[in-house]
XYZ file of C-alpha atoms in Angstrom:
703
model
C 0.000 0.000 0.000
C 2.937 2.348 0.547
C 3.221 3.006 -3.207
C -0.307 4.453 -3.097
C 0.823 6.944 -0.442
C 3.883 8.362 -2.259
C 3.913 11.523 -4.331
C 4.763 10.785 -8.003
C 7.014 13.862 -8.113
C 9.219 13.671 -5.022
C 8.783 9.962 -4.281
C 8.130 10.692 -0.595
C 4.973 10.238 1.405
C 2.378 12.852 0.499
C 2.598 16.244 2.233
C -0.476 18.452 1.962
C -1.797 16.504 -1.065
C -4.120 18.224 -3.524
C -6.476 16.606 -6.045
C -5.867 17.474 -9.695
C -8.812 17.573 -12.143
C -7.693 14.203 -13.521
C -8.232 12.688 -9.996
C -4.502 12.093 -9.387
C -2.774 13.547 -6.317
C 0.396 15.557 -5.829
C 2.060 17.304 -2.883
C 1.328 21.011 -2.628
C 5.080 21.912 -2.476
C 5.681 19.676 -5.505
C 2.785 21.309 -7.312
C 4.547 24.657 -6.949
C 7.631 23.213 -8.641
C 5.788 21.749 -11.632
C 3.426 24.677 -12.266
C 4.470 26.070 -15.630
C 3.840 28.940 -18.013
C 3.165 28.477 -21.702
C 6.425 28.652 -23.675
C 6.603 31.540 -26.174
C 7.272 29.063 -28.987
C 3.811 27.575 -28.537
C 1.881 30.769 -29.310
C -0.473 30.510 -32.284
C 0.669 32.103 -35.558
C -2.129 34.612 -35.298
C -0.643 35.885 -32.015
C 2.787 36.309 -33.530
C 1.261 38.270 -36.361
C -0.586 40.495 -33.884
C 2.704 41.898 -32.670
C 2.663 44.118 -29.585
C -1.048 44.360 -29.157
C -1.012 44.178 -25.333
C 1.360 41.776 -23.604
C -1.101 40.857 -20.854
C -3.739 39.867 -23.420
C -1.223 37.726 -25.357
C -0.241 36.002 -22.170
C -3.878 35.264 -21.316
C -4.439 33.892 -24.825
C -1.739 31.291 -24.206
C -3.987 29.762 -21.613
C -6.261 28.464 -24.348
C -3.453 26.212 -25.519
C -3.841 24.244 -22.309
C -7.628 23.964 -21.999
C -9.968 22.027 -24.219
C -13.396 23.741 -24.110
C -14.258 24.127 -20.409
C -12.696 20.950 -19.071
C -9.403 22.442 -17.860
C -7.521 19.575 -19.539
C -4.979 19.850 -22.287
C -2.189 17.981 -23.968
C 0.796 20.183 -23.181
C 3.767 18.224 -21.832
C 6.731 20.176 -20.361
C 10.072 19.524 -21.939
C 12.430 19.142 -18.983
C 12.709 16.156 -16.699
C 13.093 16.089 -12.923
C 15.379 13.627 -11.087
C 12.288 11.637 -10.178
C 11.312 11.068 -13.789
C 8.564 13.714 -13.903
C 8.626 16.146 -16.801
C 8.671 19.713 -15.447
C 9.476 23.239 -16.617
C 10.662 25.956 -14.185
C 8.467 29.002 -13.722
C 9.393 31.967 -15.913
C 8.571 35.630 -15.292
C 5.117 36.778 -16.373
C 5.057 38.760 -19.637
C 4.429 42.491 -19.696
C 0.910 43.423 -18.784
C 0.465 40.505 -16.381
C 1.239 42.470 -13.240
C -2.221 41.698 -11.892
C -1.289 38.044 -11.713
C 1.724 38.845 -9.569
C -0.570 40.472 -7.014
C -2.576 37.279 -6.577
C -2.597 35.555 -3.163
C 0.274 33.345 -2.194
C 0.091 29.978 -3.914
C -1.825 31.372 -6.905
C -0.215 31.076 -10.316
C -0.110 33.766 -13.014
C -3.109 34.068 -15.294
C -1.462 31.863 -17.920
C 0.046 29.246 -15.622
C -0.859 25.580 -15.843
C -0.084 22.370 -14.005
C 0.744 19.102 -15.777
C -0.141 15.870 -14.005
C 3.070 13.829 -13.579
C 1.165 10.554 -14.083
C -1.248 11.035 -16.983
C 0.432 14.207 -18.404
C -2.840 16.084 -18.652
C -2.527 19.794 -18.171
C -4.905 21.851 -15.994
C -4.962 25.644 -16.113
C -4.769 27.694 -12.914
C -7.357 30.403 -12.263
C -6.852 33.524 -10.154
C -6.788 31.375 -7.008
C -3.812 29.423 -8.291
C -3.095 26.187 -6.453
C -5.751 27.076 -3.899
C -8.282 26.297 -6.588
C -7.492 22.566 -6.201
C -9.175 20.719 -3.356
C -7.081 19.372 -0.487
C -7.207 15.568 -0.190
C -7.748 15.371 3.542
C -8.634 11.698 3.408
C -5.302 10.757 1.853
C -3.546 13.042 4.330
C -5.210 11.220 7.227
C -4.270 7.795 5.829
C -0.629 8.910 5.418
C -0.666 10.135 9.007
C -2.084 6.852 10.252
C 0.447 4.911 8.182
C 3.298 6.921 9.711
C 1.904 6.376 13.189
C 1.801 2.643 12.472
C 5.460 2.692 11.493
C 6.179 4.699 14.624
C 4.501 2.070 16.775
C 6.667 -0.611 15.160
C 9.762 1.407 16.014
C 8.711 2.906 19.351
C 12.262 3.013 20.614
C 13.865 4.310 17.433
C 17.573 3.444 17.365
C 20.199 4.173 14.779
C 20.378 1.329 12.291
C 24.039 1.865 11.327
C 25.698 2.312 14.748
C 28.677 0.139 15.661
C 28.044 0.845 19.334
C 26.161 -1.573 21.554
C 23.539 -0.480 22.390
C 22.974 1.740 19.359
C 22.546 5.492 19.756
C 19.007 6.953 19.589
C 18.036 7.911 16.074
C 18.089 11.609 15.237
C 16.639 11.566 11.703
C 14.827 9.268 9.291
C 15.532 9.377 5.557
C 12.224 8.947 3.756
C 13.928 7.731 0.563
C 16.381 5.294 2.166
C 13.938 4.370 4.978
C 16.896 4.192 7.373
C 17.247 5.705 10.872
C 20.482 7.599 11.593
C 21.990 9.016 14.749
C 23.716 12.399 14.418
C 27.213 10.997 13.884
C 26.156 8.240 11.474
C 24.110 10.715 9.487
C 27.144 12.950 8.934
C 29.316 9.970 8.098
C 26.942 7.818 5.990
C 24.327 10.231 4.702
C 25.906 13.645 4.025
C 23.689 16.386 2.602
C 25.536 16.457 -0.733
C 25.916 14.485 -3.898
C 23.119 11.963 -4.563
C 21.829 12.422 -0.980
C 21.266 16.161 -1.373
C 17.678 15.724 -2.514
C 16.724 13.145 0.132
C 14.285 14.345 2.743
C 15.343 13.899 6.368
C 12.594 14.023 9.000
C 12.505 13.398 12.748
C 12.032 9.743 13.689
C 8.401 8.603 14.018
C 6.896 9.385 17.383
C 9.189 12.341 18.143
C 8.158 16.002 18.179
C 8.258 17.443 14.691
C 7.662 14.109 13.014
C 5.085 14.090 10.225
C 1.509 13.748 11.417
C -0.751 15.745 13.669
C -4.299 16.375 14.712
C -7.173 16.010 12.281
C -8.872 19.242 11.269
C -12.591 19.603 10.801
C -13.097 19.946 7.016
C -14.326 23.374 5.955
C -15.459 24.749 2.621
C -12.679 25.932 0.317
C -14.802 28.937 -0.707
C -16.151 29.801 2.764
C -13.536 29.077 5.430
C -15.964 29.285 8.360
C -18.525 26.850 6.939
C -18.482 23.059 7.170
C -19.473 20.869 4.223
C -23.135 19.845 4.454
C -24.276 18.881 0.927
C -22.889 17.203 -2.188
C -23.171 18.808 -5.633
C -23.983 16.029 -8.100
C -23.202 18.224 -11.110
C -19.726 19.250 -9.908
C -19.062 15.992 -7.990
C -17.801 17.856 -4.922
C -18.997 18.630 -1.361
C -20.376 22.125 -0.740
C -21.625 24.227 2.180
C -24.986 25.975 2.468
C -23.464 29.329 1.468
C -22.260 27.765 -1.810
C -25.883 26.878 -2.525
C -27.180 30.343 -1.654
C -24.460 32.507 -3.148
C -22.163 30.454 -5.351
C -22.208 28.655 -8.672
C -23.911 25.598 -7.142
C -27.212 27.423 -6.551
C -28.969 25.844 -9.539
C -27.131 22.502 -9.481
C -28.559 19.207 -8.305
C -27.464 18.587 -4.706
C -27.951 15.699 -2.319
C -27.323 15.082 1.367
C -23.636 14.643 2.131
C -24.179 11.632 4.387
C -26.380 9.830 1.862
C -23.883 10.289 -0.978
C -21.055 9.245 1.340
C -22.829 5.971 2.114
C -23.767 5.457 -1.544
C -20.197 5.905 -2.804
C -18.839 3.776 0.033
C -21.231 1.020 -0.983
C -20.157 1.346 -4.626
C -16.482 1.122 -3.681
C -17.126 -1.856 -1.391
C -19.068 -3.608 -4.138
C -16.294 -2.974 -6.644
C -13.746 -4.277 -4.119
C -15.664 -7.543 -3.806
C -14.852 -8.362 -7.416
C -11.142 -7.641 -6.947
C -11.135 -9.569 -3.679
C -12.639 -12.607 -5.410
C -10.021 -12.427 -8.147
C -7.226 -12.040 -5.592
C -8.496 -15.104 -3.762
C -8.598 -17.069 -7.003
C -5.123 -15.806 -7.887
C -3.712 -17.088 -4.580
C -5.282 -20.475 -5.213
C -3.960 -20.360 -8.766
C -0.409 -19.687 -7.536
C -0.629 -22.745 -5.302
C -1.765 -24.789 -8.322
C 1.091 -23.482 -10.426
C 3.649 -24.350 -7.759
C 2.186 -27.855 -7.492
C 2.314 -27.996 -11.258
C 6.034 -27.237 -11.129
C 6.595 -30.186 -8.831
C 4.492 -32.485 -10.994
C 6.314 -31.410 -14.141
C 9.654 -32.064 -12.460
C 8.588 -35.488 -11.258
C 6.922 -36.512 -14.516
C 9.881 -35.243 -16.504
C 12.246 -37.368 -14.476
C 9.976 -40.382 -14.893
C 9.889 -39.947 -18.656
C 13.663 -39.585 -18.806
C 14.198 -42.768 -16.801
C 11.773 -44.686 -19.002
C 13.423 -43.387 -22.124
C 16.903 -44.326 -20.912
C 15.714 -47.846 -20.028
C 14.200 -48.368 -23.469
C 17.162 -46.946 -25.344
C 19.739 -48.928 -23.325
C 17.873 -52.101 -24.265
C 18.603 -51.481 -27.927
C 21.854 -52.128 -29.726
C 24.493 -49.518 -30.560
C 22.366 -48.299 -33.437
C 20.080 -46.632 -30.886
C 22.802 -44.589 -29.178
C 22.660 -41.481 -31.358
C 18.864 -41.630 -31.596
C 18.658 -41.861 -27.804
C 20.467 -38.554 -27.422
C 18.005 -36.874 -29.780
C 15.030 -38.216 -27.883
C 16.455 -37.081 -24.529
C 16.928 -33.614 -25.964
C 13.279 -33.491 -26.991
C 12.062 -34.477 -23.533
C 14.348 -31.907 -21.902
C 13.171 -29.172 -24.243
C 9.558 -30.069 -23.552
C 10.149 -29.927 -19.802
C 12.051 -26.648 -20.034
C 9.318 -25.176 -22.199
C 6.632 -26.179 -19.708
C 8.690 -24.869 -16.789
C 9.337 -21.584 -18.565
C 5.651 -21.129 -19.371
C 4.637 -21.859 -15.772
C 7.308 -19.543 -14.312
C 6.212 -16.796 -16.662
C 2.654 -17.272 -15.452
C 3.782 -17.233 -11.826
C 5.723 -13.996 -12.264
C 2.924 -12.345 -14.209
C 0.220 -13.436 -11.758
C 2.352 -12.461 -8.732
C 2.823 -8.963 -10.131
C -0.895 -8.536 -10.763
C -1.733 -9.928 -7.338
C 0.697 -7.551 -5.607
C -0.811 -4.599 -7.431
C -4.377 -5.675 -6.645
C -3.524 -6.373 -3.004
C -1.899 -2.955 -2.584
C -4.918 -1.268 -4.112
C -7.259 -3.297 -1.904
C -5.375 -2.356 1.267
C -5.439 1.287 0.283
C -9.163 1.194 -0.515
C -9.930 -0.561 2.777
C -8.088 2.197 4.621
C -10.135 4.737 2.695
C -13.376 2.968 3.677
C -12.353 3.098 7.351
C -12.285 6.870 7.193
C -15.213 8.782 8.695
C -14.775 11.893 6.585
C -17.653 11.901 4.074
C -16.507 14.873 2.063
C -12.946 13.689 1.869
C -14.119 10.249 0.841
C -16.349 11.608 -1.892
C -13.430 13.623 -3.283
C -11.616 10.441 -4.266
C -14.331 7.754 -4.344
C -15.146 8.070 -8.068
C -11.518 7.708 -9.083
C -10.970 4.799 -6.695
C -14.087 2.997 -7.939
C -12.832 3.344 -11.511
C -9.378 2.078 -10.521
C -10.875 -0.929 -8.748
C -13.087 -1.714 -11.733
C -10.105 -1.425 -14.094
C -8.102 -3.675 -11.759
C -10.889 -6.247 -11.844
C -11.076 -6.110 -15.628
C -7.356 -6.946 -15.841
C -8.211 -10.475 -14.713
C -9.493 -11.442 -18.119
C -11.107 -14.795 -18.795
C -8.470 -17.507 -18.934
C -5.896 -15.500 -16.963
C -6.217 -17.895 -14.016
C -5.857 -21.103 -16.008
C -2.559 -22.925 -16.562
C -1.225 -22.592 -20.088
C 0.401 -26.010 -19.967
C -0.384 -29.285 -18.306
C 1.874 -31.352 -16.058
C 1.492 -34.364 -18.288
C 4.002 -35.201 -21.025
C 1.897 -36.440 -23.908
C 4.752 -38.543 -25.263
C 5.326 -42.272 -25.506
C 8.082 -44.362 -27.020
C 7.304 -46.983 -29.639
C 10.001 -49.651 -29.223
C 8.412 -52.274 -31.449
C 9.821 -51.400 -34.872
C 12.593 -53.566 -36.248
C 16.257 -52.643 -36.206
C 16.141 -51.149 -39.730
C 13.536 -48.634 -38.473
C 15.644 -47.408 -35.560
C 16.665 -44.203 -37.332
C 12.985 -43.347 -37.776
C 12.228 -43.811 -34.102
C 10.393 -40.776 -32.600
C 7.781 -39.834 -30.076
C 4.105 -40.173 -30.835
C 1.431 -38.197 -29.040
C -0.524 -40.173 -26.531
C -4.292 -39.778 -27.008
C -6.258 -40.203 -23.784
C -9.891 -41.293 -24.236
C -12.362 -38.794 -22.803
C -14.444 -39.795 -19.807
C -17.412 -38.197 -18.096
C -16.824 -34.735 -16.557
C -15.716 -34.419 -12.931
C -17.812 -33.007 -10.079
C -18.686 -29.296 -10.538
C -17.692 -26.971 -7.698
C -20.467 -24.751 -6.304
C -19.327 -21.141 -5.811
C -21.042 -20.530 -2.486
C -19.999 -16.869 -2.330
C -22.102 -16.227 -5.447
C -25.131 -18.318 -4.446
C -27.893 -16.186 -2.933
C -31.640 -15.704 -2.520
C -33.827 -12.670 -3.200
C -37.521 -12.617 -2.307
C -38.815 -15.918 -3.782
C -35.916 -16.381 -6.229
C -32.620 -18.250 -5.848
C -29.381 -17.778 -7.798
C -26.735 -20.506 -8.071
C -23.237 -20.408 -9.566
C -20.695 -23.153 -10.160
C -17.473 -23.917 -12.034
C -15.402 -26.911 -13.065
C -12.341 -27.825 -10.992
C -8.948 -26.578 -12.236
C -6.766 -28.815 -14.406
C -9.815 -30.681 -15.675
C -9.102 -32.055 -19.169
C -12.420 -33.740 -19.913
C -14.714 -31.583 -22.078
C -18.070 -30.348 -20.770
C -21.030 -29.943 -23.117
C -23.502 -28.645 -20.525
C -24.863 -28.757 -17.001
C -28.026 -30.044 -15.315
C -29.303 -28.077 -12.294
C -31.754 -29.807 -9.978
C -33.932 -28.353 -7.202
C -36.282 -30.015 -4.728
C -39.823 -28.782 -3.928
C -38.806 -26.708 -0.881
C -40.339 -29.286 1.456
C -37.759 -32.078 1.344
C -39.328 -33.765 -1.691
C -37.836 -35.225 -4.850
C -35.311 -33.306 -6.958
C -36.414 -32.096 -10.394
C -34.515 -30.570 -13.300
C -34.897 -26.768 -13.472
C -32.114 -25.912 -15.937
C -30.127 -27.662 -18.687
C -27.541 -25.645 -20.614
C -23.985 -24.372 -20.901
C -24.197 -21.407 -18.488
C -22.620 -21.604 -15.032
C -24.979 -19.057 -13.416
C -28.727 -19.603 -13.110
C -31.615 -17.799 -11.342
C -34.874 -19.641 -10.593
C -37.944 -17.456 -9.972
C -41.442 -18.189 -8.685
C -40.506 -20.324 -5.667
C -42.437 -20.522 -2.400
C -41.777 -17.904 0.250
C -40.355 -18.945 3.621
C -39.149 -22.275 2.226
C -35.852 -24.154 2.294
C -34.645 -25.516 -1.043
C -31.866 -28.011 -1.786
C -29.957 -27.631 -5.061
C -27.278 -29.645 -6.848
C -25.659 -29.646 -10.289
C -23.883 -32.144 -12.542
C -22.049 -31.887 -15.871
C -22.386 -33.996 -18.989
C -20.584 -34.660 -22.290
C -20.742 -37.215 -25.103
C -19.348 -39.895 -22.766
C -22.148 -39.521 -20.230
C -23.259 -37.637 -17.127
C -20.818 -36.875 -14.335
C -21.421 -37.105 -10.566
C -23.492 -34.585 -8.597
C -21.943 -31.660 -6.808
C -22.400 -31.098 -3.103
C -25.914 -30.022 -2.144
C -26.404 -26.354 -1.242
C -29.290 -25.221 0.976
C -31.048 -21.920 0.181
C -33.766 -20.186 2.245
C -36.274 -17.894 0.498
C -37.601 -14.723 2.125
C -39.888 -15.073 5.158
C -42.279 -12.411 3.858
C -43.315 -11.357 0.361
C -42.126 -8.122 -1.223
C -44.017 -7.110 -4.344
C -45.562 -4.178 -6.224
C -48.423 -3.628 -8.646
C -47.720 -5.240 -12.031
C -47.808 -2.664 -14.884
C -47.518 -5.364 -17.570
C -50.808 -7.076 -16.647
C -52.777 -4.030 -15.410
C -55.726 -2.576 -17.348
C -54.624 0.262 -19.617
C -56.689 2.792 -17.577
C -54.711 2.012 -14.411
C -52.116 4.672 -13.481
C -49.140 3.514 -11.364
C -46.571 5.684 -9.585
C -44.197 5.610 -6.612
C -42.200 2.715 -8.080
C -45.452 0.865 -8.917
C -46.610 0.937 -5.293
C -49.368 3.546 -5.719
C -52.375 2.997 -8.019
C -55.270 5.082 -9.323
C -57.359 5.078 -12.507
C -58.220 7.327 -15.454
C -61.737 5.905 -15.825
C -64.967 6.288 -13.848
C -65.471 2.533 -14.357
C -63.771 -0.010 -12.113
C -60.490 -1.410 -13.456
C -58.326 -4.245 -12.092
C -54.595 -4.334 -11.317
C -52.667 -7.395 -10.009
C -49.544 -7.744 -7.867
C -46.215 -9.065 -9.136
C -46.166 -12.015 -6.672
C -48.034 -15.309 -6.982
C -48.901 -17.444 -3.932
C -49.719 -21.133 -3.672
C -48.412 -21.975 -0.206
C -47.957 -20.343 3.210
C -49.512 -17.370 5.046
C -49.254 -13.916 3.438
C -50.403 -10.492 4.623
C -50.346 -7.110 2.894
C -52.022 -3.738 3.408
C -53.402 -1.003 1.166
C -53.550 2.594 2.399
C -56.342 4.782 0.997
C -54.595 8.015 -0.085
C -57.673 9.584 -1.778
C -61.389 8.781 -1.525
C -63.859 11.072 -3.340
C -67.617 10.776 -4.093
C -68.125 7.470 -2.238
C -66.729 4.941 -4.756
C -66.612 1.152 -4.123
C -62.985 -0.063 -4.354
C -62.518 -3.838 -4.088
C -59.566 -5.635 -2.454
C -58.675 -9.319 -2.670
C -56.985 -12.010 -4.742
C -57.378 -13.268 -8.308
C -56.025 -15.686 -10.857
C -53.818 -14.428 -13.679
C -56.680 -14.579 -16.225
C -59.169 -12.461 -14.214
C -61.359 -10.036 -16.195
C -59.837 -6.586 -15.749
C -62.522 -4.189 -17.028
C -65.087 -4.642 -14.238
C -65.202 -4.769 -10.431
C -63.054 -7.410 -8.776
C -65.142 -10.436 -7.730
C -67.802 -10.275 -10.460
C -66.289 -13.253 -12.293
C -65.235 -16.683 -11.015
C -61.506 -15.810 -11.129
C -61.471 -13.388 -8.159
C -62.355 -13.311 -4.456
C -62.795 -9.804 -3.046
C -64.221 -7.433 -0.458
C -65.710 -4.249 -1.908
C -66.380 -1.370 0.449
C -67.935 2.112 0.532
C -67.822 4.749 3.246
C -70.256 2.868 5.566
C -70.139 -0.895 5.014
C -68.444 -3.769 3.170
C -69.469 -6.907 1.251
C -67.701 -10.080 0.145
C -68.063 -10.944 -3.542
C -67.233 -13.920 -5.780
C -68.946 -14.875 -9.045
C -71.009 -11.654 -8.667
C -72.532 -13.050 -5.444
C -72.674 -10.563 -2.528
C -72.455 -11.965 1.026
C -71.651 -10.987 4.646
C -72.537 -7.324 4.724
C -70.575 -5.777 7.585
C -70.778 -2.294 9.058
C -67.657 -0.143 8.790
C -66.390 1.505 5.625
C -63.337 3.392 4.454
C -62.337 7.007 4.019
C -59.157 8.907 3.230
C -56.369 7.574 5.469
C -57.973 4.168 6.081
C -55.920 0.952 5.879
C -57.270 -2.285 4.413
C -55.465 -5.518 5.336
C -55.626 -8.775 3.354
C -54.682 -12.088 5.005
C -54.298 -15.078 2.666
C -53.791 -18.308 4.618
C -53.103 -21.079 2.089
C -52.324 -23.522 4.885
C -55.964 -23.255 6.094
C -57.220 -22.298 2.597
C -59.105 -19.158 3.661
C -59.099 -15.403 3.029
C -59.729 -12.703 5.660
C -60.090 -8.906 5.410
C -59.379 -6.098 7.899
C -60.200 -2.383 7.962
C -57.978 -0.318 10.256
C -56.954 -3.519 12.072
C -60.530 -4.730 12.703
C -61.517 -8.053 11.148
C -64.545 -7.782 8.852
C -66.652 -10.704 10.067
C -65.504 -14.329 9.867
C -63.067 -15.478 7.142
C -64.543 -14.260 3.905
C -63.932 -17.365 1.809
C -63.163 -20.996 2.616
C -61.579 -23.745 0.490
C -59.367 -21.287 -1.386
C -56.849 -23.409 -3.309
C -54.574 -22.811 -6.279
C -52.223 -20.052 -7.384
C -53.365 -16.511 -6.569
C -52.083 -12.990 -7.054
C -52.917 -9.913 -4.928
C -55.613 -7.898 -6.751
C -57.372 -4.527 -6.561
C -60.131 -2.783 -8.529
C -60.782 0.977 -8.358
C -61.866 3.996 -10.395
C -60.594 7.561 -10.715
C -62.086 8.639 -7.368
C -59.718 6.410 -5.400
C -55.944 6.222 -4.949
C -54.271 3.558 -2.798
C -50.668 2.706 -1.841
C -49.504 -0.876 -1.387
C -47.409 -1.952 1.647
C -45.723 -5.376 1.530
C -43.032 -7.349 3.345
C -45.200 -7.261 6.483
C -45.303 -9.750 9.293
C -48.806 -10.818 10.310
C -49.723 -8.343 13.105
C -50.582 -9.733 16.541
C -54.080 -8.277 16.429
C -54.620 -10.104 13.158
C -53.320 -13.366 14.490
C -55.861 -13.295 17.358
C -58.791 -11.230 16.049
C -61.589 -10.107 18.308
C -64.831 -10.519 16.397
C -67.591 -7.945 17.096
C -70.550 -9.066 19.206
C -73.760 -9.803 17.345
């Protein structure tokens, strides 16, 4: 992780880091050294032709060479090179007429100054605020401080690392480049401030007064020093204070709560890290496989050599020269395999080290409790993590060679055929595929759906033509096939809620079907989450609020169904009456998928419903009205629907009070939540509810 904390210019740990427009960081003192002015040779021809038409204006025009439209980016690359490998150009005096720039506050560059990123070489122009126009990366500063404190804890009693004395003298300085502690005498003797050491930075040892680090400051707005950040500007992708919204350029921009955006970006970074973490885990396992492969190649190579020597020694002198040729081929094959594997090990180790360093840095960033500082760098980090994940392309974690030597010696030919003796490739007959490996970290449930993922074991040479996924009935019954195909990720929808399913998978090829994988157990959601279904609703139905609120364009009753279907278990949902005008008769209940949708719910034989006005309610099925009960609805009322498919009945509630006995008995089959209403009514659906206690033990009204 230390490489993430070093300035690309000076090579030392960041000091007062600032964020460039390209999302890279640089020390503020280093930024002053690489801020440049436009060279005279890069003026446009039109400027040269203009002659002495105002030096200050010419100098301002040069700024356009470094900015493309309004982005602040350009393609100018300075021509000199610093000792650290960064291309820089020393500051030159401002041209005539640019005296106003010289009067700018300290740290501000002249009107035509620009700053070139030492990593991506993009150039950003400086405004009248100069370097103060770039935001301070307080989050990175805090992580550097914590990193230095960690090193200090490891070297609490800092001693000189070059002393001949025993015990060693206390350290007086630490060289950040050499990472060595020196006492005063050893520093003068071994690390003089001249020659190649002149540019090294010496700091007090960690834990001593004057050492880097310090207290954390409360972040304040760059534009308004006395105001703390409180909001996040989505347009500018930066935190702002309330004065920025009232007075500044952010007044008309889209803004969101700072805390909410902080959590959102943290979640995005964590999600992106999961992918890199999975790849890093696979890479570690892959390295172990490669190292085992090395051992197998060595052992198999030796076995093949011994066999070859035994066969060749059994032949007469005519085989001697041919034996040497054959040995050379085996050796070359072994060396080729070893070289390929070592190349893979080195390449994978490098990628793993880079990914691990980035992961450690990102985890440190996530630990921070500074929302605004986090949001300053979260977008760039998320992109870096995604790019890092994409580097692990398909096939990158598979061996390029096998440990087997597909060679055999044919010793049967007669003596006159000895000079034609050579290896022939050994063809292994294919067998059934091995056991697939379930990827448990990718198997999950959502509502009444389950997702399963699997892969074949590494170093498997038998081809796979497809997979068969089997699932039981959620009640310990027989397994049944739910998927047959080549994919290794499958989602099964429409399962029972609050049920435990067992799943297994097997592979097949032309030779037959392989063995089953281990069985994985998946639990669906205890309660049902669903919304109104826009795809099956009548065209006059109007849905809003993420399909949770329904009304109608027509004065006639129209039907809308829910997105969930029930055939087992106990389910409860509520509908809140948001608007109730002119005493309409909305109906609440359940229906089959093919219910008639252009009349009141319950008038056909496909629906079971309770329709209600402002004074009383009725149960209705097949246009038969029963069980009139006093108590209606109004604006603000709540209607509850309890579907008990274990007891096969349906019960209704208004404001928590049960409407008579269970409305319908012997309710069996597959049902969907249903509602009919006209334009005088608007209701909002509430799901994912446990059955309330008052509903579990209803108190029926006295007759």
